[in-house]
Coordinates of C-alpha atoms in Angstrom, one line a residue:
X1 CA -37.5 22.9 -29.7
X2 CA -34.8 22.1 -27.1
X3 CA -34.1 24.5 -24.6
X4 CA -30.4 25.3 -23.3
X5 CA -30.8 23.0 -20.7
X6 CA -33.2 20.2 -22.1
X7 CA -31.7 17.4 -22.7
X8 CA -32.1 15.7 -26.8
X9 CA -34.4 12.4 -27.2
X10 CA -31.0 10.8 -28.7
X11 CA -29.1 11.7 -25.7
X12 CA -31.6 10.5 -23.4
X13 CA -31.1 7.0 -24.9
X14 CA -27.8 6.8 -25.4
X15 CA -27.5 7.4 -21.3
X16 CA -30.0 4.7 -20.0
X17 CA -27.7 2.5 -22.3
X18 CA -24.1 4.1 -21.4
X19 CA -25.3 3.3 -17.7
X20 CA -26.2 -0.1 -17.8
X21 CA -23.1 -0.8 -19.9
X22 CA -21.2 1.1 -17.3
X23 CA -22.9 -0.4 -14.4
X24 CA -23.0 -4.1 -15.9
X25 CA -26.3 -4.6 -16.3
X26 CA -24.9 -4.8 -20.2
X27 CA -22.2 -7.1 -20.5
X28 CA -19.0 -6.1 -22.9
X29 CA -19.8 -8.1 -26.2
X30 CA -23.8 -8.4 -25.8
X31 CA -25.9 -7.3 -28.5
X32 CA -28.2 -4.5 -27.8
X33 CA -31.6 -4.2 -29.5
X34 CA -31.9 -3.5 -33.3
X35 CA -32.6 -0.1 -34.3
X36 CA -36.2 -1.0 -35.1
X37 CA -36.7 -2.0 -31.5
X38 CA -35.7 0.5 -29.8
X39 CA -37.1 3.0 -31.5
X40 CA -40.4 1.2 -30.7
X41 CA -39.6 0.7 -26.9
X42 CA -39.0 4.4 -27.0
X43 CA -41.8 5.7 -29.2
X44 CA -38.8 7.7 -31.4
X45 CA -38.2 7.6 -34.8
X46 CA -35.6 5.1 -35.9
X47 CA -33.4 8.3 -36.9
X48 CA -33.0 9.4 -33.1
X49 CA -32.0 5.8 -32.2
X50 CA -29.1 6.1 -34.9
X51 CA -28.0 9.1 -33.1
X52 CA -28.2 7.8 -29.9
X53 CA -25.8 4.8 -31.6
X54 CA -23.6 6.9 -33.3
X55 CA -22.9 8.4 -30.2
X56 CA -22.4 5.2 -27.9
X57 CA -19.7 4.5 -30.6
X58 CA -18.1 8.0 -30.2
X59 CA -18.2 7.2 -26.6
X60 CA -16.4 3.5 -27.4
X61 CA -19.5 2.5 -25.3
X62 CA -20.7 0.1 -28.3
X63 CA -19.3 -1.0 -31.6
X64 CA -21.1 -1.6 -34.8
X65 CA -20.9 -5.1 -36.7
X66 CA -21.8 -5.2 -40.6
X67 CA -25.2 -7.1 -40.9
X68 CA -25.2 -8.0 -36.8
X69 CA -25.9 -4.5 -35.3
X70 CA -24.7 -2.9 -32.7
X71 CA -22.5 -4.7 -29.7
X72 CA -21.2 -3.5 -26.0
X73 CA -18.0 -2.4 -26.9
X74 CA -15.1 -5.2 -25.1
X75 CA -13.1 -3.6 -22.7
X76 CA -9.7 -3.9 -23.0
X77 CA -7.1 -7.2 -22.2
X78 CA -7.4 -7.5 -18.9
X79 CA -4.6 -6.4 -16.9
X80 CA -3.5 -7.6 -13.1
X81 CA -4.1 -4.7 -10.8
X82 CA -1.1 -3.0 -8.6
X83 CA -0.4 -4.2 -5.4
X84 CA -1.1 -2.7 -1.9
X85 CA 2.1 -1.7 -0.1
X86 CA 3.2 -2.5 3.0
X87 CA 2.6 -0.1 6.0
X88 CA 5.3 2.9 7.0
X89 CA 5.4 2.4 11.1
X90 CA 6.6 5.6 12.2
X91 CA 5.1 9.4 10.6
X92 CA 7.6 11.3 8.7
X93 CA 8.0 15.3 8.2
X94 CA 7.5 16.3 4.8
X95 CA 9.6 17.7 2.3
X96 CA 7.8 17.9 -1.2
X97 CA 9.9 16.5 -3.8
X98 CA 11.0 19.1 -6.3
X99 CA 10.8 16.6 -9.1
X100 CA 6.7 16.5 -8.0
X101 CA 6.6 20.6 -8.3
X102 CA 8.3 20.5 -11.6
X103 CA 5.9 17.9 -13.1
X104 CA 2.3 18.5 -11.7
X105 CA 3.2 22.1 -11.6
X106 CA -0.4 24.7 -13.9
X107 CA 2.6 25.6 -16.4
X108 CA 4.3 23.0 -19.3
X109 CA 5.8 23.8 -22.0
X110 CA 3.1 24.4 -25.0
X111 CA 5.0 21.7 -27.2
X112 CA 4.9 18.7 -24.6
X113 CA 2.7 16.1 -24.7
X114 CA 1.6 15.3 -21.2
X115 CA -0.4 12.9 -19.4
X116 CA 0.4 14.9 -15.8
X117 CA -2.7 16.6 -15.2
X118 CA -5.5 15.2 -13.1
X119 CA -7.8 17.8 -14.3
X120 CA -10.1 17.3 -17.6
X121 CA -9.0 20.1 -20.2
X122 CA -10.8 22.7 -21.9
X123 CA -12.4 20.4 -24.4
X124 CA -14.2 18.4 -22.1
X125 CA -16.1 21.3 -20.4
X126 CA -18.8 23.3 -21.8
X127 CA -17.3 26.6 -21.6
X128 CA -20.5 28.9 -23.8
X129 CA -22.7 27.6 -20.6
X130 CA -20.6 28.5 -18.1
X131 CA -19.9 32.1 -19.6
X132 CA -23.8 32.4 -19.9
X133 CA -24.4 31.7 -15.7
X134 CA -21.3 34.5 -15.4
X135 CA -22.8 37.1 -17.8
X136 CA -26.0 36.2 -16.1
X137 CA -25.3 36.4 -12.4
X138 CA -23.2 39.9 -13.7
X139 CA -26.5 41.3 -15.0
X140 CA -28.5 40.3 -12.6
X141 CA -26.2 41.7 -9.0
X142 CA -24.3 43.9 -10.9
X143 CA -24.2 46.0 -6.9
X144 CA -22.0 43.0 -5.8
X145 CA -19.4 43.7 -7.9
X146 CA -18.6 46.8 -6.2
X147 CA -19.1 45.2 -2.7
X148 CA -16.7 43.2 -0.6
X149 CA -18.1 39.8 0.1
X150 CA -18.7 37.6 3.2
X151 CA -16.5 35.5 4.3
X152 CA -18.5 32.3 4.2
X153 CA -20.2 32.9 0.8
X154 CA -23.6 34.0 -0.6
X155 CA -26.6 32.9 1.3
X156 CA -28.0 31.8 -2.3
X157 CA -24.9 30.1 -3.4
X158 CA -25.0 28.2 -0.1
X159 CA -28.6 27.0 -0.1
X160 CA -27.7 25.9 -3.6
X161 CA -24.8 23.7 -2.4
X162 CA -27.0 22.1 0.2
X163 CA -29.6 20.9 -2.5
X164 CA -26.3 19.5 -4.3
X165 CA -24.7 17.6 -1.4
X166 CA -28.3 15.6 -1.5
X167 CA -26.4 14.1 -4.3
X168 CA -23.7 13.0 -2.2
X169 CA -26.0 11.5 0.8
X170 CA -25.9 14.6 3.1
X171 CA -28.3 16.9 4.3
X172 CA -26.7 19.6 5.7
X173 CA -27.7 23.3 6.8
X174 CA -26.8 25.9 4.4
X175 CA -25.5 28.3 7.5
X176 CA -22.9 25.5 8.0
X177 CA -21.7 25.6 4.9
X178 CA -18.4 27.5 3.9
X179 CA -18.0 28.5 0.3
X180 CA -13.8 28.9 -0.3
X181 CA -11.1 29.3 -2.7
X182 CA -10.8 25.5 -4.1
X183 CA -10.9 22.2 -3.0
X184 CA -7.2 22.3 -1.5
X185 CA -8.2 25.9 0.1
X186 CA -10.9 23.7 1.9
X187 CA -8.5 21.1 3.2
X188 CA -6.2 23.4 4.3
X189 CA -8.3 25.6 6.2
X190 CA -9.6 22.4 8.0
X191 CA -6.4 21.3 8.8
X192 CA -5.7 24.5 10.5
X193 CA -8.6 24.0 12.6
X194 CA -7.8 20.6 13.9
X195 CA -3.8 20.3 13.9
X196 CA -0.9 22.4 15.4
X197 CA 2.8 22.1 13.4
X198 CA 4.2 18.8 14.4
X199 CA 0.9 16.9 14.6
X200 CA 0.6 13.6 12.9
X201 CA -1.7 13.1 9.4
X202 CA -2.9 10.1 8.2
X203 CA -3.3 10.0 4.6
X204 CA -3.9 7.5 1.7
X205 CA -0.6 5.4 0.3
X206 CA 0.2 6.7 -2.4
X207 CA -1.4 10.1 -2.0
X208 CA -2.6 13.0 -3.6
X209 CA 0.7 15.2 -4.2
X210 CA -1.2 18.6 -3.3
X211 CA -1.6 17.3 -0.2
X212 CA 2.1 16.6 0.8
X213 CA 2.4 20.2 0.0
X214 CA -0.6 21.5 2.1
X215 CA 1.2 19.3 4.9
X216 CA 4.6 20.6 4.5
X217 CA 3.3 24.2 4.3
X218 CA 1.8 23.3 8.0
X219 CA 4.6 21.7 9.2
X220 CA 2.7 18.7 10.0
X221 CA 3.9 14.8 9.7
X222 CA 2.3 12.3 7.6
X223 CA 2.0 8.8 8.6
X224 CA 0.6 6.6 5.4
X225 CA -1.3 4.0 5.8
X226 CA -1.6 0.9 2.9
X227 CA -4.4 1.6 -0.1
X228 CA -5.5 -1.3 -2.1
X229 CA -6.4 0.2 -5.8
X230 CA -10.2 -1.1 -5.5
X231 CA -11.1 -1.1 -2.2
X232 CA -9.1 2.6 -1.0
X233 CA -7.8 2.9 2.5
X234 CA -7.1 -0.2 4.6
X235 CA -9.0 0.9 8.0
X236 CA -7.2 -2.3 9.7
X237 CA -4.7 -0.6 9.1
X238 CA -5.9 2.9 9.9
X239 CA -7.0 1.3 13.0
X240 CA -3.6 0.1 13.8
X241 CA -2.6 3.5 13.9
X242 CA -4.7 5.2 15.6
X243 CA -3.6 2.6 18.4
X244 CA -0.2 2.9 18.3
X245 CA 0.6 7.0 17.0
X246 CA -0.8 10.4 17.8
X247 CA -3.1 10.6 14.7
X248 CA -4.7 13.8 14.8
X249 CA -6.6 13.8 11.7
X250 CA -7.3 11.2 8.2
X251 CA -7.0 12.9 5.1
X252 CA -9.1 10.7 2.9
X253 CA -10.2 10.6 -0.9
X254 CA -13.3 7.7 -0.4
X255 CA -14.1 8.1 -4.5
X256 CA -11.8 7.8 -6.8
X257 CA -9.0 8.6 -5.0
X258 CA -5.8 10.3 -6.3
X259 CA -3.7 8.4 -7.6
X260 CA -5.1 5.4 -7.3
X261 CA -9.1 6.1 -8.6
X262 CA -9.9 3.9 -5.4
X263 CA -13.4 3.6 -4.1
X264 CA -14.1 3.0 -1.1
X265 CA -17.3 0.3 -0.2
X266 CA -20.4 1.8 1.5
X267 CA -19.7 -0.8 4.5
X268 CA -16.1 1.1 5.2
X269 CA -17.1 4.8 4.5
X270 CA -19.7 3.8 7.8
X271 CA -17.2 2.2 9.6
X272 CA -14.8 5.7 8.8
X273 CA -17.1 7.8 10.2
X274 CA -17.7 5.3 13.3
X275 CA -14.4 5.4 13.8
X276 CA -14.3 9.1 14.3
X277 CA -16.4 9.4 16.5
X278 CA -15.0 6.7 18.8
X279 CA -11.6 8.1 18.7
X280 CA -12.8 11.8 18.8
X281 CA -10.7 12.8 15.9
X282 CA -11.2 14.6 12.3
X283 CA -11.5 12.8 9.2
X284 CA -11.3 15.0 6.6
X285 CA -12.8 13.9 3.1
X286 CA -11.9 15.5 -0.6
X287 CA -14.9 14.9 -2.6
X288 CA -13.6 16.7 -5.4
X289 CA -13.9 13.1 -7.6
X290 CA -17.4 12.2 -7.0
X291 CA -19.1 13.3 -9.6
X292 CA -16.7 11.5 -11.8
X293 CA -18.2 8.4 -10.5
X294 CA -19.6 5.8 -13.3
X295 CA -21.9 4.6 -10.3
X296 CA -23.9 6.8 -8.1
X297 CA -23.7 4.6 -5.0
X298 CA -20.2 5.4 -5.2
X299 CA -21.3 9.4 -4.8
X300 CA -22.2 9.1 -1.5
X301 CA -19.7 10.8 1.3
X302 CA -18.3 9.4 4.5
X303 CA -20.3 12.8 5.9
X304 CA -23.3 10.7 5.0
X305 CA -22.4 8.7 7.6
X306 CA -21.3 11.1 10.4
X307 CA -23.7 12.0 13.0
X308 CA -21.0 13.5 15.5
X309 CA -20.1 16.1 13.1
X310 CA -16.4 14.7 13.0
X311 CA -16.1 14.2 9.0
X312 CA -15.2 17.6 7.6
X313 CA -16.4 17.5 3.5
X314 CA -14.4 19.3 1.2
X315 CA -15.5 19.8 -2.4
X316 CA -15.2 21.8 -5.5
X317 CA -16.7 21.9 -9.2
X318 CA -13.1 22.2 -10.6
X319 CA -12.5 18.7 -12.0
X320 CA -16.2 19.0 -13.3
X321 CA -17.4 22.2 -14.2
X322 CA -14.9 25.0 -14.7
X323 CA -11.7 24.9 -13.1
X324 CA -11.6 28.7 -13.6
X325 CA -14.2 29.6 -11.6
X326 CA -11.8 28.5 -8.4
X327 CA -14.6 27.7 -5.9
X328 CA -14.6 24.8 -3.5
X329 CA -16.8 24.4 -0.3
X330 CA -16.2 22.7 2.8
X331 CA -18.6 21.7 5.9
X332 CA -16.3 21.6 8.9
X333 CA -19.1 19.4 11.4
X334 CA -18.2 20.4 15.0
X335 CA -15.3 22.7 14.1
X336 CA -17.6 24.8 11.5
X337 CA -17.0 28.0 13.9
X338 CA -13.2 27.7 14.0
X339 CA -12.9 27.4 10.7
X340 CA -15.0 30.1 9.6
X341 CA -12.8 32.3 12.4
X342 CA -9.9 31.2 10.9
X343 CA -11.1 32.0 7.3
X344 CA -12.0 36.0 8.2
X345 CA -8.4 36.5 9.5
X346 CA -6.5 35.0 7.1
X347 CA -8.6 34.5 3.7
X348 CA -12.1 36.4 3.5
X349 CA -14.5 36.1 1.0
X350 CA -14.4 35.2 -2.6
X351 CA -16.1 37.0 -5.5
X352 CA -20.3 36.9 -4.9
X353 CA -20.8 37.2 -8.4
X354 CA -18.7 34.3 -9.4
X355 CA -20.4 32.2 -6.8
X356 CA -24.2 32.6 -7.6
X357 CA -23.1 32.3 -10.9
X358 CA -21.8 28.6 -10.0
X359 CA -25.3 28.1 -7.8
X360 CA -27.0 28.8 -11.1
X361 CA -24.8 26.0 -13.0
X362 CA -25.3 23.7 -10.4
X363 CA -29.2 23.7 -10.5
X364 CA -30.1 23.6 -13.8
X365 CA -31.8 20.9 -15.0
X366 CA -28.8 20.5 -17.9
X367 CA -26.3 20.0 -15.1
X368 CA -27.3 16.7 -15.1
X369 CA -26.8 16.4 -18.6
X370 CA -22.8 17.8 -18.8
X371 CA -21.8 15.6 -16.3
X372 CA -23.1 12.3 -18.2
X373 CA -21.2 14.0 -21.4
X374 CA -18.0 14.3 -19.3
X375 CA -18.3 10.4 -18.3
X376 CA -18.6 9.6 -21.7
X377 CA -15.8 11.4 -23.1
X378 CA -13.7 10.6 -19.9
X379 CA -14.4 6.8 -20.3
X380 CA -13.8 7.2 -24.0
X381 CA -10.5 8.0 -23.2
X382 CA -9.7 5.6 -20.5
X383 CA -10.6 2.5 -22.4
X384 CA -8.4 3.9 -25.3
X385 CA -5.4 4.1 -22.8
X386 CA -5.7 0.8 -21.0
X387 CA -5.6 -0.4 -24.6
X388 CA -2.3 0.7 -25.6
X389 CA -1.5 0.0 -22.2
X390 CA -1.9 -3.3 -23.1
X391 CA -0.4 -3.6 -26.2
X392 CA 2.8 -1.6 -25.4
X393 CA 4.2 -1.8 -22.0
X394 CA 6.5 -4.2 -20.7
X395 CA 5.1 -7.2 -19.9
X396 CA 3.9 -7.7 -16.1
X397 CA 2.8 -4.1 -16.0
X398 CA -0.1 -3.9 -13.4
X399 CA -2.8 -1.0 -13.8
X400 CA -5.6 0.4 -12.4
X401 CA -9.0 -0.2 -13.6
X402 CA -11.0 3.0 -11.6
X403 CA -14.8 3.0 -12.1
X404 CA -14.5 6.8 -13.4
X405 CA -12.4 9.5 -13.1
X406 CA -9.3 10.5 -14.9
X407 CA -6.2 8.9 -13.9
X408 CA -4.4 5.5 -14.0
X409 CA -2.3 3.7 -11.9
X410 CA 0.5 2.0 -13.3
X411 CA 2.8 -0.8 -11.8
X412 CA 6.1 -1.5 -14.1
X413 CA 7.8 -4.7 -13.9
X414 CA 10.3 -4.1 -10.3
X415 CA 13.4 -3.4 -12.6
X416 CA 12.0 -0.3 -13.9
X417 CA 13.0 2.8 -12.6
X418 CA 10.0 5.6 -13.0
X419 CA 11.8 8.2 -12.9
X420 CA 14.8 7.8 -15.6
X421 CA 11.3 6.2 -18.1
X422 CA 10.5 10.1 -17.4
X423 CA 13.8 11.5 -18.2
X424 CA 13.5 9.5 -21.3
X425 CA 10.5 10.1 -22.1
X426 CA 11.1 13.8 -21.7
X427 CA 14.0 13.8 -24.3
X428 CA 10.9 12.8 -26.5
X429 CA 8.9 15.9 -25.2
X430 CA 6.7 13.5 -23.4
X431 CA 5.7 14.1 -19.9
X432 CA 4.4 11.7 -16.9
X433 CA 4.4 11.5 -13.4
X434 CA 6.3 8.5 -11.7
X435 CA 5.3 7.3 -8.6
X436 CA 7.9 8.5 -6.1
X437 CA 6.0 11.9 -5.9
X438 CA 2.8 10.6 -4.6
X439 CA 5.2 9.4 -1.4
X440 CA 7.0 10.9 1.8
X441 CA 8.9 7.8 2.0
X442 CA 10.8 7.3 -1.8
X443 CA 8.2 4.4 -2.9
X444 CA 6.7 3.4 -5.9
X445 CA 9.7 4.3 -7.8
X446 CA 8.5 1.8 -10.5
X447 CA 5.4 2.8 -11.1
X448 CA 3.5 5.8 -12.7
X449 CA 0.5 7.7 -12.9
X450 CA -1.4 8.7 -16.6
X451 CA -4.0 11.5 -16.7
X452 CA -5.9 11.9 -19.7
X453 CA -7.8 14.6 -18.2
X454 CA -6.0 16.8 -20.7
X455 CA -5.8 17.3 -24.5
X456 CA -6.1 14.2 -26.3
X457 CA -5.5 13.2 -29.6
X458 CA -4.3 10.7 -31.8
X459 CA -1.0 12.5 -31.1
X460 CA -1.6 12.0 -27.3
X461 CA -2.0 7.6 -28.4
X462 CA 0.7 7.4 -30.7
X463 CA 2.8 9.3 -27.1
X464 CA 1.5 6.6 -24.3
X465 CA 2.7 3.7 -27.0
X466 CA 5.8 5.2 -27.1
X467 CA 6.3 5.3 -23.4
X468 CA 5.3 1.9 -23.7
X469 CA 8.0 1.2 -25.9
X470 CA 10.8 3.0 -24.4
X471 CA 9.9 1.2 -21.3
X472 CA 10.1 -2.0 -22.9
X473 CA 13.6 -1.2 -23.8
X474 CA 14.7 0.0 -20.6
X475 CA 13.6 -3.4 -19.0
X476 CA 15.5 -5.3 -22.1
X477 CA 18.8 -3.3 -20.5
X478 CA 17.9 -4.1 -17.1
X479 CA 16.2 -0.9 -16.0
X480 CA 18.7 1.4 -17.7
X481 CA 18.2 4.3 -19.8
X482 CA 18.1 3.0 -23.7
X483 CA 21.0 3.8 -26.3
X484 CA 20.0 7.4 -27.8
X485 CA 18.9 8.8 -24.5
X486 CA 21.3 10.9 -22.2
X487 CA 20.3 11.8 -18.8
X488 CA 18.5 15.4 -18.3
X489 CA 17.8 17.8 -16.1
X490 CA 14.5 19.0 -16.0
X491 CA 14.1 22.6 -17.4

């Protein structure tokens, strides 16, 4: 009988298969073995092989042809991918935009259909296991709960977050490790540590917009610097600079980077963290994608890299686990000290209970398991966007094709204006994010960024056509707002 954490014979199948196909080893539109087969490679009945079909089809991993059997499902039309911009030359200060605030604010209205949120939704997470580690960790240190905690965490939870970042290439020493508030907590606390207001940031092009307003908070510049939508930050550029400006610090998303879903080669994460070293300066990397990944190599951190203890790591389990619990981590390298200084004055400890209840998620042996459920129903829902993608937006729309994660990257045709398609698409209680957000500088104004990390539904389909479509008819009117639409405010 399976346990909570075993994982079924089906499901065991059905993700050797959902890798290859992921990875390539399966090609879209090759037919996989008959059911007969491989239920005699496996030594399972032929019933558990149907199972493990069925739910490579729920996954739109494979498709099933009458009389043929079962095929690797085709991706989607190809599409041309966005562009890389040019480079800014000077820093600039920060001033969030408020449209940014508005939109990728925790709080929309309950009747909107959005694709804003770069977080999966409730669905997607197992929410009876996670309340199981709580009630658990509850029973079992029940004296914690009436105990302040340390700063830096639980010595448990800690030594569990070491065996995890083996995952991610590092081996690091659980004393060094800093258990915080979130993944932006993290960054934040190691940009205190390394900056002073007025120092220059370099950060991704377009960026994360959680980071502008970490870097506005701190009165610090950011200076962007080009990101092709494969390949992540241009270090050329970086290097260029690091040559030419005061950079202080690199605030850097090397897997699937936000907005883009960017990943960064192997090759470049090495010459990152060489590059830190040689210029004596912090690179500070947000993780919090990784295990979103389709393809472990891409897991593996810049830190991997780092043996000068100049890449700071910043993680969190909220884009994977349970946003709820808000716990991120961080290892700060050669600043750890600081930064745990600067964390007793200003934040102390988070709950203990909370935190060894996350150590116990994070080492079961059906942790493994939830995340390859989450990339199935994640990829699921990717393929079904960049379909009506491609059926319904203007023509010469570019978009992302990110090997995981949640978000896509769209480039409209230049006559589009991003923001009036989301005034117009509010009027149809439709929400998305255009582009100028994700900038200091007023870019991107033509292009757009989809999350399906929420609810999804054929509701949530039938909503990306129709942002499709009322693009299309903007561009037939040169970029204007169509007939039927007045101009909003948002509310």
């Amino acid at each position: 009988m399976a346990t909570e954490d075993a994982l079924p014979l089906y499901l065991q199948i059905a993700e050797q298969l959902a890798q290859l196909i992921r990875n390539g080893t399966l090609a879209r539109g090759e037919k996989l073995p008959s059911v007969r087969e491989l239920a005699r490679q496996h030594g399972v009945a032929q019933t558990t092989v149907v199972q493990a079909y069925h739910w490579l089809e729920d996954a739109r991993l494979v498709a099933a042809r009458p009389r043929s059997g079962f095929f690797v499902a085709a991706r989607p039309v190809s599409l041309p991918e966005p562009s890389t911009p040019r480079p800014l030359r000077r820093p600039r200060e920060v001033s969030v935009d408020w449209l940014g605030q508005r939109i990728l604010g925790r709080h929309q209205p309950e009747d909107m259909i959005s694709f804003s949120s770069g977080t999966p939704g409730p669905e997607l997470f197992n929410p009876d296991r996670v309340r199981r580690a709580v009630v658990r960790a509850a029973q079992r240190h029940r004296n914690l709960l009436c105990t302040y905690p340390g700063s830096a965490g639980h010595v448990d939870a800690r030594r569990a977050l070491a065996r995890y970042a083996v995952s991610l290439g590092c081996s690091l020493d659980p004393e060094n490790i800093v258990i915080t508030g979130g993944c932006m907590d993290s960054i934040a606390l190691c940009l205190r540590a390394v900056t002073q207001p007025g120092d220059v940031v370099a950060l991704e092009s377009p960026t994360h917009f959680s980071f502008l307003e970490v870097l506005q908070g701190l009165h610090l510049k950011a200076l962007e610097i080009p990101t092709h939508p494969r390949h992540g930050l241009s270090l050329d550029a970086l290097q260029l600079a690091l040559d030419t400006q005061p950079v202080k610090a690199v605030m850097v998303v090397p897997t699937l980077s936000n907005p883009l879903g960017s990943c960064m080669p192997q090759a470049e994460r090495r010459r990152l963290a060489q590059m830190a070293a040689g210029h004596g300066m912090a690179v500070i990397e947000d993780a919090i994608y990784n295990d979103l990944a389709e393809v472990d190599e891409m897991r593996r951190t810049v830190k991997s890299y780092d043996t000068t203890g100049h890449v700071m790591l910043c993680d969190s389990f909220s884009k994977t686990l349970a946003p709820g619990l808000r716990l991120g981590w961080l290892e700060a390298g050669r600043w750890t000290d600081k930064v745990r200084a600067i964390k007793d004055l200003q934040a102390g400890g988070q709950s203990a209970v909370l935190e060894l209840a996350l150590a116990d998620l994070i080492t079961q042996a059906g942790h493994a398991a939830a995340m390859r459920q989450l990339h199935a129903g994640v990829a699921a829902r990717m393929d079904e966007a960049r379909r009506a993608i491609a059926a319904h937006f203007p023509p010469g729309t570019r978009v992302s094709d990110p090997p995981g994660g949640l978000l896509l990257w769209l480039e409209l045709p230049r006559a589009l204006d991003s923001v009036q398609l989301h005034e117009a698409c509010l009027e149809q209680q439709i929400l998305v994010a255009p582009g100028t957000v994700f900038s200091t500088s007023g870019r991107f104004r033509n292009c757009l960024r989809i999350g399906v990390g929420g609810d999804w539904s054929a509701a949530h389909l039938a909503a990306l056509r129709t942002v499709g479509d009322t693009a299309t008819r903007m561009l037939e009117r040169g970029g204007s707002r169509p007939e039927g639409v007045g101009r909003m405010g948002l509310v």
